[in-house]
Short mmCIF file of C-alpha atoms in Angstrom, two decimals:
data_model
loop_
_atom_site.label_atom_id
_atom_site.label_comp_id
_atom_site.label_asym_id
_atom_site.label_seq_id
_atom_site.Cartn_x
_atom_site.Cartn_y
_atom_site.Cartn_z
CA MET A 138 3.38 -51.06 -18.81
CA ASN A 139 1.12 -51.28 -21.95
CA HIS A 140 -1.77 -49.25 -20.43
CA THR A 141 -3.04 -46.22 -21.89
CA LEU A 142 -5.51 -43.64 -20.54
CA ASP A 143 -9.19 -44.24 -21.38
CA ASP A 144 -11.59 -41.71 -22.81
CA ALA A 145 -12.99 -40.77 -19.62
CA ALA A 146 -9.46 -39.80 -18.21
CA TRP A 147 -8.65 -37.73 -21.34
CA GLU A 148 -11.90 -35.77 -20.97
CA LEU A 149 -11.13 -35.22 -17.30
CA LEU A 150 -7.58 -34.05 -17.82
CA PHE A 151 -7.61 -32.23 -21.18
CA ARG A 152 -10.73 -32.43 -23.40
CA GLN A 153 -13.44 -31.21 -20.99
CA ALA A 154 -11.12 -29.55 -18.41
CA ARG A 155 -11.21 -25.67 -18.66
CA SER A 156 -9.65 -22.75 -16.53
CA HIS A 157 -12.30 -21.66 -14.32
CA ASN A 158 -13.11 -18.03 -13.16
CA ARG A 159 -16.03 -18.44 -10.93
CA TRP A 160 -16.31 -21.00 -7.93
CA LEU A 161 -18.93 -22.87 -6.11
CA ASP A 162 -18.72 -22.77 -2.32
CA THR A 163 -18.25 -26.57 -2.21
CA PRO A 164 -15.30 -26.97 0.16
CA VAL A 165 -11.95 -28.79 -0.54
CA ALA A 166 -10.93 -31.32 2.26
CA PRO A 167 -7.48 -30.68 3.66
CA GLU A 168 -6.51 -34.13 3.00
CA LEU A 169 -6.90 -33.52 -0.70
CA LEU A 170 -4.13 -31.03 -0.64
CA THR A 171 -1.87 -33.54 0.82
CA GLU A 172 -2.93 -36.17 -1.90
CA LEU A 173 -2.32 -33.69 -4.48
CA TYR A 174 1.20 -32.99 -3.39
CA GLU A 175 2.01 -36.66 -2.85
CA LEU A 176 1.06 -37.10 -6.56
CA MET A 177 2.55 -34.02 -8.10
CA LYS A 178 5.86 -34.53 -6.26
CA LEU A 179 6.52 -37.72 -8.48
CA GLY A 180 6.69 -35.83 -11.66
CA PRO A 181 10.19 -35.31 -13.11
CA THR A 182 12.58 -32.42 -12.49
CA SER A 183 15.96 -31.77 -13.59
CA ALA A 184 18.42 -33.68 -11.35
CA ASN A 185 15.29 -34.31 -9.13
CA GLY A 186 15.86 -30.75 -7.92
CA SER A 187 12.14 -30.22 -7.01
CA PRO A 188 12.42 -26.40 -6.71
CA ALA A 189 8.66 -25.67 -6.27
CA ARG A 190 7.31 -24.45 -3.07
CA LEU A 191 3.66 -24.21 -2.32
CA VAL A 192 1.70 -22.10 -0.26
CA PHE A 193 -2.06 -23.16 -0.03
CA ILE A 194 -4.24 -20.36 1.02
CA ARG A 195 -7.35 -21.60 2.61
CA SER A 196 -8.14 -19.35 5.61
CA ALA A 197 -10.30 -16.07 5.23
CA GLU A 198 -7.58 -14.25 6.96
CA ALA A 199 -4.80 -15.33 4.47
CA ARG A 200 -7.14 -14.74 1.48
CA ALA A 201 -7.88 -11.38 2.69
CA ARG A 202 -4.14 -10.64 2.46
CA LEU A 203 -3.83 -12.20 -0.99
CA VAL A 204 -6.79 -10.42 -2.77
CA PRO A 205 -5.44 -6.91 -2.90
CA LEU A 206 -2.13 -8.29 -4.45
CA MET A 207 -3.99 -9.53 -7.51
CA SER A 208 -4.48 -7.76 -10.62
CA PRO A 209 -8.03 -6.16 -10.54
CA GLY A 210 -9.47 -8.72 -13.04
CA ASN A 211 -8.27 -11.51 -10.63
CA ARG A 212 -9.50 -10.26 -7.41
CA ASP A 213 -13.10 -11.53 -7.60
CA LYS A 214 -11.81 -15.02 -8.75
CA VAL A 215 -9.35 -15.20 -5.68
CA ALA A 216 -12.00 -13.94 -3.19
CA GLN A 217 -14.43 -16.61 -4.34
CA ALA A 218 -12.12 -19.72 -4.58
CA PRO A 219 -12.07 -22.36 -1.73
CA VAL A 220 -8.36 -22.77 -2.28
CA THR A 221 -5.70 -20.68 -3.90
CA VAL A 222 -2.14 -22.21 -4.32
CA LEU A 223 0.99 -19.93 -4.78
CA ILE A 224 3.50 -21.88 -6.76
CA GLY A 225 6.77 -20.49 -5.88
CA TYR A 226 10.36 -21.72 -6.27
CA ASP A 227 13.65 -21.91 -4.08
CA LYS A 228 16.40 -20.13 -5.97
CA GLY A 229 18.68 -22.15 -3.67
CA PHE A 230 16.94 -25.40 -4.53
CA PHE A 231 20.41 -26.87 -5.18
CA GLU A 232 21.14 -26.81 -1.45
CA GLN A 233 18.69 -29.75 -1.24
CA LEU A 234 20.46 -32.02 -3.89
CA PRO A 235 22.61 -33.75 -1.34
CA GLN A 236 19.25 -35.28 -0.03
CA LEU A 237 17.36 -35.37 -3.55
CA PHE A 238 20.28 -36.58 -5.77
CA PRO A 239 22.41 -38.58 -3.21
CA HIS A 240 24.45 -40.48 -5.72
CA ASN A 241 26.29 -37.44 -7.13
CA PRO A 242 27.72 -35.43 -4.28
CA THR A 243 28.97 -32.65 -6.78
CA ALA A 244 25.45 -32.09 -8.29
CA ARG A 245 25.06 -28.75 -6.33
CA GLU A 246 28.18 -27.30 -7.67
CA PRO A 247 27.22 -25.99 -11.14
CA PHE A 248 24.21 -24.13 -9.76
CA ALA A 249 25.97 -22.73 -6.75
CA ALA A 250 28.55 -21.30 -9.09
CA ASN A 251 26.18 -19.78 -11.49
CA ALA A 252 23.24 -17.96 -10.28
CA ALA A 253 21.65 -17.60 -13.76
CA LEU A 254 21.68 -21.24 -14.37
CA ALA A 255 20.23 -21.85 -10.97
CA GLU A 256 17.32 -19.16 -11.63
CA ALA A 257 16.43 -20.61 -15.13
CA THR A 258 16.51 -24.24 -13.64
CA ALA A 259 14.31 -23.33 -10.77
CA PHE A 260 11.81 -21.29 -12.88
CA ARG A 261 11.65 -23.98 -15.58
CA ASN A 262 11.17 -26.89 -13.34
CA SER A 263 8.78 -25.10 -10.88
CA SER A 264 6.79 -24.41 -13.90
CA LEU A 265 6.78 -28.13 -14.67
CA GLN A 266 5.83 -28.84 -11.30
CA GLY A 267 2.96 -26.24 -11.43
CA ALA A 268 1.61 -28.20 -14.55
CA TYR A 269 1.85 -31.53 -12.80
CA LEU A 270 -0.01 -29.94 -9.80
CA MET A 271 -3.04 -28.79 -12.24
CA LEU A 272 -3.24 -31.94 -14.10
CA ALA A 273 -3.09 -34.07 -10.85
CA ALA A 274 -5.89 -31.63 -9.32
CA ARG A 275 -8.09 -32.31 -12.33
CA GLY A 276 -7.47 -35.92 -12.07
CA LEU A 277 -8.73 -35.69 -8.32
CA GLY A 278 -11.94 -34.12 -9.56
CA LEU A 279 -10.91 -30.57 -8.85
CA ASP A 280 -10.92 -27.63 -11.25
CA CYS A 281 -8.17 -25.21 -11.73
CA GLY A 282 -7.90 -21.34 -12.62
CA PRO A 283 -4.14 -20.46 -13.28
CA MET A 284 -3.32 -16.70 -13.09
CA SER A 285 -0.01 -14.61 -13.67
CA GLY A 286 -1.56 -11.15 -13.02
CA PHE A 287 -0.41 -10.17 -9.47
CA ASP A 288 1.98 -7.99 -7.72
CA ALA A 289 5.00 -10.46 -7.58
CA ALA A 290 7.20 -8.43 -5.13
CA ALA A 291 4.26 -7.98 -2.62
CA VAL A 292 3.28 -11.70 -2.90
CA ASN A 293 6.95 -12.74 -2.19
CA ALA A 294 7.12 -10.31 0.76
CA VAL A 295 3.83 -11.28 2.31
CA PHE A 296 3.86 -15.15 1.66
CA PHE A 297 7.21 -16.35 0.74
CA GLY A 298 9.46 -14.68 3.38
CA PRO A 299 11.92 -16.25 5.74
CA GLU A 300 9.18 -16.99 8.30
CA GLN A 301 7.64 -19.34 5.87
CA PHE A 302 10.65 -21.03 4.40
CA PRO A 303 13.58 -20.26 6.65
CA GLY A 304 17.01 -20.36 5.02
CA GLN A 305 15.54 -20.45 1.63
CA HIS A 306 15.05 -17.70 -1.20
CA VAL A 307 11.55 -18.50 -2.53
CA VAL A 308 9.87 -16.39 -5.11
CA VAL A 309 6.40 -16.61 -6.67
CA ASN A 310 6.14 -18.31 -10.26
CA PHE A 311 2.42 -18.30 -10.77
CA ILE A 312 -0.90 -18.49 -8.83
CA CYS A 313 -3.66 -20.97 -9.22
CA ASN A 314 -7.22 -21.21 -7.83
CA ILE A 315 -8.52 -24.60 -6.98
CA GLY A 316 -11.93 -26.04 -6.18
CA HIS A 317 -15.17 -26.77 -7.87
CA GLY A 318 -15.90 -24.43 -10.85
CA ASP A 319 -18.91 -22.66 -11.57
CA ALA A 320 -19.37 -23.82 -15.29
CA SER A 321 -21.85 -20.63 -15.75
CA GLY A 322 -18.62 -18.44 -15.66
CA LEU A 323 -16.86 -20.05 -18.45
CA PHE A 324 -16.25 -18.56 -21.78
CA PRO A 325 -16.15 -20.74 -24.99
CA ARG A 326 -12.84 -22.51 -25.40
CA HIS A 327 -10.25 -20.49 -27.33
CA PRO A 328 -8.91 -21.87 -30.64
CA ARG A 329 -5.49 -23.75 -30.41
CA LEU A 330 -2.82 -23.65 -32.88
CA PRO A 331 -2.89 -26.46 -35.51
CA PHE A 332 -0.29 -29.12 -35.55
CA ASP A 333 1.31 -27.69 -38.68
CA ALA A 334 1.66 -24.10 -37.14
CA ALA A 335 3.29 -25.39 -33.90
CA CYS A 336 5.36 -28.50 -34.87
CA ARG A 337 7.83 -29.92 -37.23
CA VAL A 338 8.84 -33.51 -37.78
CA LEU A 339 12.43 -33.96 -38.94
CA MET B 11 -17.74 -33.46 -13.81
CA ASN B 12 -17.41 -35.73 -10.48
CA HIS B 13 -15.24 -38.17 -12.12
CA THR B 14 -11.66 -38.94 -10.83
CA LEU B 15 -8.81 -40.85 -12.15
CA ASP B 16 -8.50 -44.48 -11.27
CA ASP B 17 -5.63 -46.23 -9.53
CA ALA B 18 -4.28 -47.54 -12.90
CA ALA B 19 -4.12 -44.15 -14.25
CA TRP B 20 -2.28 -42.67 -11.42
CA GLU B 21 0.20 -45.64 -11.69
CA LEU B 22 0.59 -44.73 -15.44
CA LEU B 23 0.99 -40.95 -15.10
CA PHE B 24 2.84 -40.72 -11.62
CA ARG B 25 3.41 -43.67 -9.46
CA GLN B 26 5.22 -46.16 -11.87
CA ALA B 27 6.13 -43.66 -14.45
CA ARG B 28 9.93 -43.00 -14.56
CA SER B 29 12.35 -40.74 -16.70
CA HIS B 30 14.09 -43.29 -18.95
CA ASN B 31 17.71 -43.46 -20.00
CA ARG B 32 17.81 -46.36 -22.25
CA TRP B 33 15.26 -47.14 -25.19
CA LEU B 34 13.94 -50.21 -26.82
CA ASP B 35 13.90 -50.22 -30.61
CA THR B 36 10.02 -50.41 -30.58
CA PRO B 37 8.95 -47.74 -33.12
CA VAL B 38 6.70 -44.98 -32.34
CA ALA B 39 3.93 -44.47 -35.12
CA PRO B 40 3.81 -40.85 -36.52
CA GLU B 41 0.11 -40.75 -35.90
CA LEU B 42 0.84 -40.96 -32.13
CA LEU B 43 2.55 -37.67 -32.39
CA THR B 44 -0.05 -35.88 -33.90
CA GLU B 45 -2.43 -37.39 -31.24
CA LEU B 46 -0.08 -36.28 -28.51
CA TYR B 47 0.00 -32.67 -29.84
CA GLU B 48 -3.75 -32.58 -30.27
CA LEU B 49 -4.01 -33.47 -26.45
CA MET B 50 -1.29 -31.48 -24.82
CA LYS B 51 -2.37 -28.23 -26.80
CA LEU B 52 -5.45 -28.15 -24.77
CA GLY B 53 -3.81 -27.58 -21.67
CA PRO B 54 -3.89 -24.00 -20.11
CA THR B 55 -1.47 -21.29 -21.01
CA SER B 56 -1.58 -17.47 -20.04
CA ALA B 57 -3.91 -15.58 -22.18
CA ASN B 58 -4.15 -18.90 -24.34
CA GLY B 59 -0.79 -17.73 -25.72
CA SER B 60 0.38 -21.22 -26.49
CA PRO B 61 4.04 -20.22 -27.00
CA ALA B 62 5.55 -23.86 -27.24
CA ARG B 63 6.98 -24.88 -30.63
CA LEU B 64 7.93 -28.62 -31.08
CA VAL B 65 10.43 -30.09 -33.29
CA PHE B 66 10.05 -33.98 -33.42
CA ILE B 67 13.38 -35.62 -34.42
CA ARG B 68 12.46 -39.08 -36.16
CA SER B 69 14.98 -39.31 -38.99
CA ALA B 70 18.48 -40.81 -38.60
CA GLU B 71 19.59 -37.71 -40.38
CA ALA B 72 18.19 -35.29 -38.03
CA ARG B 73 19.13 -37.40 -35.12
CA ALA B 74 22.90 -37.44 -36.21
CA ARG B 75 22.84 -33.54 -36.19
CA LEU B 76 21.45 -33.66 -32.74
CA VAL B 77 23.52 -36.07 -30.91
CA PRO B 78 26.70 -33.97 -30.93
CA LEU B 79 24.85 -30.92 -29.69
CA MET B 80 23.86 -32.87 -26.44
CA SER B 81 26.11 -32.92 -23.21
CA PRO B 82 28.20 -36.04 -23.20
CA GLY B 83 26.14 -37.91 -20.68
CA ASN B 84 22.93 -37.21 -22.89
CA ARG B 85 24.37 -38.49 -26.44
CA ASP B 86 23.66 -42.15 -26.07
CA LYS B 87 20.30 -41.56 -24.78
CA VAL B 88 19.46 -39.26 -27.71
CA ALA B 89 21.27 -41.79 -30.14
CA GLN B 90 19.09 -44.77 -29.03
CA ALA B 91 15.58 -42.83 -28.67
CA PRO B 92 13.20 -43.48 -31.41
CA VAL B 93 11.75 -39.91 -31.11
CA THR B 94 13.23 -36.95 -29.49
CA VAL B 95 11.04 -33.80 -29.08
CA LEU B 96 12.79 -30.33 -28.87
CA ILE B 97 10.46 -28.16 -26.88
CA GLY B 98 10.99 -24.59 -27.82
CA TYR B 99 9.11 -21.30 -27.49
CA ASP B 100 8.49 -18.41 -29.69
CA LYS B 101 9.72 -15.14 -28.18
CA GLY B 102 7.11 -13.30 -30.48
CA PHE B 103 4.06 -15.67 -29.30
CA PHE B 104 2.11 -12.54 -28.70
CA GLU B 105 1.70 -11.97 -32.48
CA GLN B 106 -0.56 -14.91 -32.47
CA LEU B 107 -2.80 -13.45 -29.80
CA PRO B 108 -5.30 -11.90 -32.34
CA GLN B 109 -6.16 -15.50 -33.37
CA LEU B 110 -5.77 -17.32 -30.02
CA PHE B 111 -7.35 -14.60 -27.80
CA PRO B 112 -9.80 -12.96 -30.33
CA HIS B 113 -12.14 -11.27 -27.65
CA ASN B 114 -9.36 -8.95 -26.56
CA PRO B 115 -7.56 -6.92 -29.44
CA THR B 116 -5.30 -5.28 -27.17
CA ALA B 117 -4.02 -8.53 -25.46
CA ARG B 118 -0.69 -8.48 -27.53
CA GLU B 119 0.34 -4.85 -26.43
CA PRO B 120 1.78 -5.45 -23.01
CA PHE B 121 3.93 -8.26 -24.57
CA ALA B 122 4.94 -6.17 -27.46
CA ALA B 123 6.00 -3.34 -25.12
CA ASN B 124 8.09 -5.35 -22.81
CA ALA B 125 10.42 -8.08 -24.06
CA ALA B 126 11.14 -9.29 -20.47
CA LEU B 127 7.63 -9.89 -19.72
CA ALA B 128 7.28 -11.69 -23.20
CA GLU B 129 10.29 -13.79 -22.47
CA ALA B 130 9.36 -14.89 -18.95
CA THR B 131 5.75 -15.58 -20.17
CA ALA B 132 6.93 -17.80 -23.07
CA PHE B 133 9.49 -19.55 -20.88
CA ARG B 134 7.00 -20.27 -18.07
CA ASN B 135 4.12 -21.32 -20.36
CA SER B 136 6.18 -23.39 -22.75
CA SER B 137 7.57 -25.32 -19.68
CA LEU B 138 3.78 -25.86 -18.62
CA GLN B 139 3.13 -27.22 -22.10
CA GLY B 140 6.30 -29.38 -21.98
CA ALA B 141 4.79 -30.91 -18.76
CA TYR B 142 1.41 -31.42 -20.52
CA LEU B 143 3.27 -33.05 -23.33
CA MET B 144 5.06 -35.58 -21.02
CA LEU B 145 1.99 -36.44 -18.97
CA ALA B 146 0.10 -36.95 -22.29
CA ALA B 147 2.78 -38.97 -23.72
CA ARG B 148 2.69 -41.20 -20.60
CA GLY B 149 -1.11 -41.36 -20.93
CA LEU B 150 -0.78 -42.59 -24.51
CA GLY B 151 1.59 -45.37 -23.26
CA LEU B 152 4.80 -43.85 -23.93
CA ASP B 153 7.87 -43.23 -21.74
CA CYS B 154 9.82 -39.92 -21.41
CA GLY B 155 13.24 -38.94 -20.67
CA PRO B 156 13.55 -35.18 -20.29
CA MET B 157 17.00 -33.40 -20.45
CA SER B 158 18.32 -29.96 -20.03
CA GLY B 159 22.10 -30.70 -20.85
CA PHE B 160 22.81 -29.56 -24.38
CA ASP B 161 24.31 -26.76 -26.35
CA ALA B 162 21.26 -24.36 -26.58
CA ALA B 163 22.89 -21.89 -29.03
CA ALA B 164 23.67 -24.63 -31.41
CA VAL B 165 20.33 -26.29 -31.02
CA ASN B 166 18.69 -23.10 -31.77
CA ALA B 167 20.81 -22.46 -34.90
CA VAL B 168 20.44 -25.85 -36.32
CA PHE B 169 16.65 -26.64 -35.43
CA PHE B 170 14.88 -23.60 -34.64
CA GLY B 171 16.09 -21.08 -37.47
CA PRO B 172 13.72 -19.22 -39.73
CA GLU B 173 13.73 -21.88 -42.29
CA GLN B 174 11.72 -24.00 -39.69
CA PHE B 175 9.62 -21.14 -38.19
CA PRO B 176 9.57 -18.23 -40.60
CA GLY B 177 8.91 -14.81 -38.98
CA GLN B 178 9.14 -16.32 -35.44
CA HIS B 179 12.00 -16.28 -32.95
CA VAL B 180 12.01 -19.58 -31.52
CA VAL B 181 14.55 -20.92 -28.99
CA VAL B 182 14.82 -24.12 -27.13
CA ASN B 183 13.65 -24.76 -23.49
CA PHE B 184 14.19 -28.43 -22.98
CA ILE B 185 14.65 -31.60 -24.83
CA CYS B 186 12.80 -35.06 -24.26
CA ASN B 187 13.18 -38.44 -25.56
CA ILE B 188 10.00 -40.27 -26.26
CA GLY B 189 9.51 -44.10 -26.85
CA HIS B 190 9.41 -47.32 -24.96
CA GLY B 191 12.01 -47.45 -22.00
CA ASP B 192 14.20 -50.01 -21.37
CA ALA B 193 13.54 -50.65 -17.60
CA SER B 194 16.92 -52.37 -17.05
CA GLY B 195 18.52 -48.75 -17.38
CA LEU B 196 16.45 -47.31 -14.51
CA PHE B 197 18.26 -46.24 -11.35
CA PRO B 198 16.01 -46.56 -8.16
CA ARG B 199 13.44 -43.57 -7.77
CA HIS B 200 15.10 -40.69 -5.92
CA PRO B 201 13.44 -39.34 -2.64
CA ARG B 202 11.03 -36.51 -2.91
CA LEU B 203 10.55 -33.55 -0.37
CA PRO B 204 7.95 -34.49 2.18
CA PHE B 205 4.79 -32.28 2.33
CA ASP B 206 6.05 -30.25 5.25
CA ALA B 207 9.43 -29.39 3.56
CA ALA B 208 7.69 -28.07 0.34
CA CYS B 209 4.20 -26.77 1.34
CA ARG B 210 2.61 -24.36 3.75
CA VAL B 211 -1.08 -24.14 4.40
CA LEU B 212 -2.31 -20.70 5.46
#
């Protein structure tokens, strides 16, 4: 392929996109969450391990359980958002490798033998998948508001227990509001590090 | 914004994009690496902490030092790629928060007081930034080949020492070849988890 994205796409994904704090009450169609997953699942992960597990909070009942588990500064944001997605990862993701990486029947073994390697791999790759999710959401016309301030142990107990993901050991990585942002709640964009501060070319 | 990406953009970013193993000798212009950084730097990170540090390997001399530090299965890929980017993170990223998050002069303190929190935050957010980098590269018409098989301690010693990033403590997260992939080296795409296996809606 020799295509590149056009300016409107760059504006949508990066240049005009902002992390939102306040949300309009415009609903998000359930079908859009399926479409979002079908896109973000295609992004690369190590050995196709696909460790991310997602819990989409849509109902008022589930939202009421989540809000008090957020840090105080994040509670209003979550209370107002039409959809909140909990991005977690399965520490035992390698048990799926026989299906996900079928040409190599021994792929699970290094992870099964080394819990620290499995944990780092699941954390890294579910973070990549969380980024794919946010950029795919923006590409679908949605805004995102990622957050890492919450009571992780409580979120795990309430939303990632064995009744949700039987036989897996899922823990939360980060949480992201999704919907249509209220631009009146935005702060000016913060500065980024210039190329010479963050990059070297050898 | 009410825009969404068009089909060609989704093909480019997700649907047709593949992780490449073999590389054409088509060069990558140095200006494209600057353009790549100027896009990926805009993606969201926690408290705008921007922990990723990138080392772009372009010269034959630097590549010759990197190849033997890769796992055997990754050496030919790195030897052949026109550009290889080492995605690292600064464990002391919070020292930049007075510039990056200027409205909150105390933002650095929770990280300065808690090395485990700083480490997890830097690892998570540099992984997000690595994903932004890969999708931005695809959007610029480049292919990616991410890898996590390498001698991390050796990569840190050779490429992320204080002579590269004085006053920082940078370690490698993952490594990604960038260029124009040779599609003849592709395997068929592996299956992904269906929505119902990876997602819950509450």
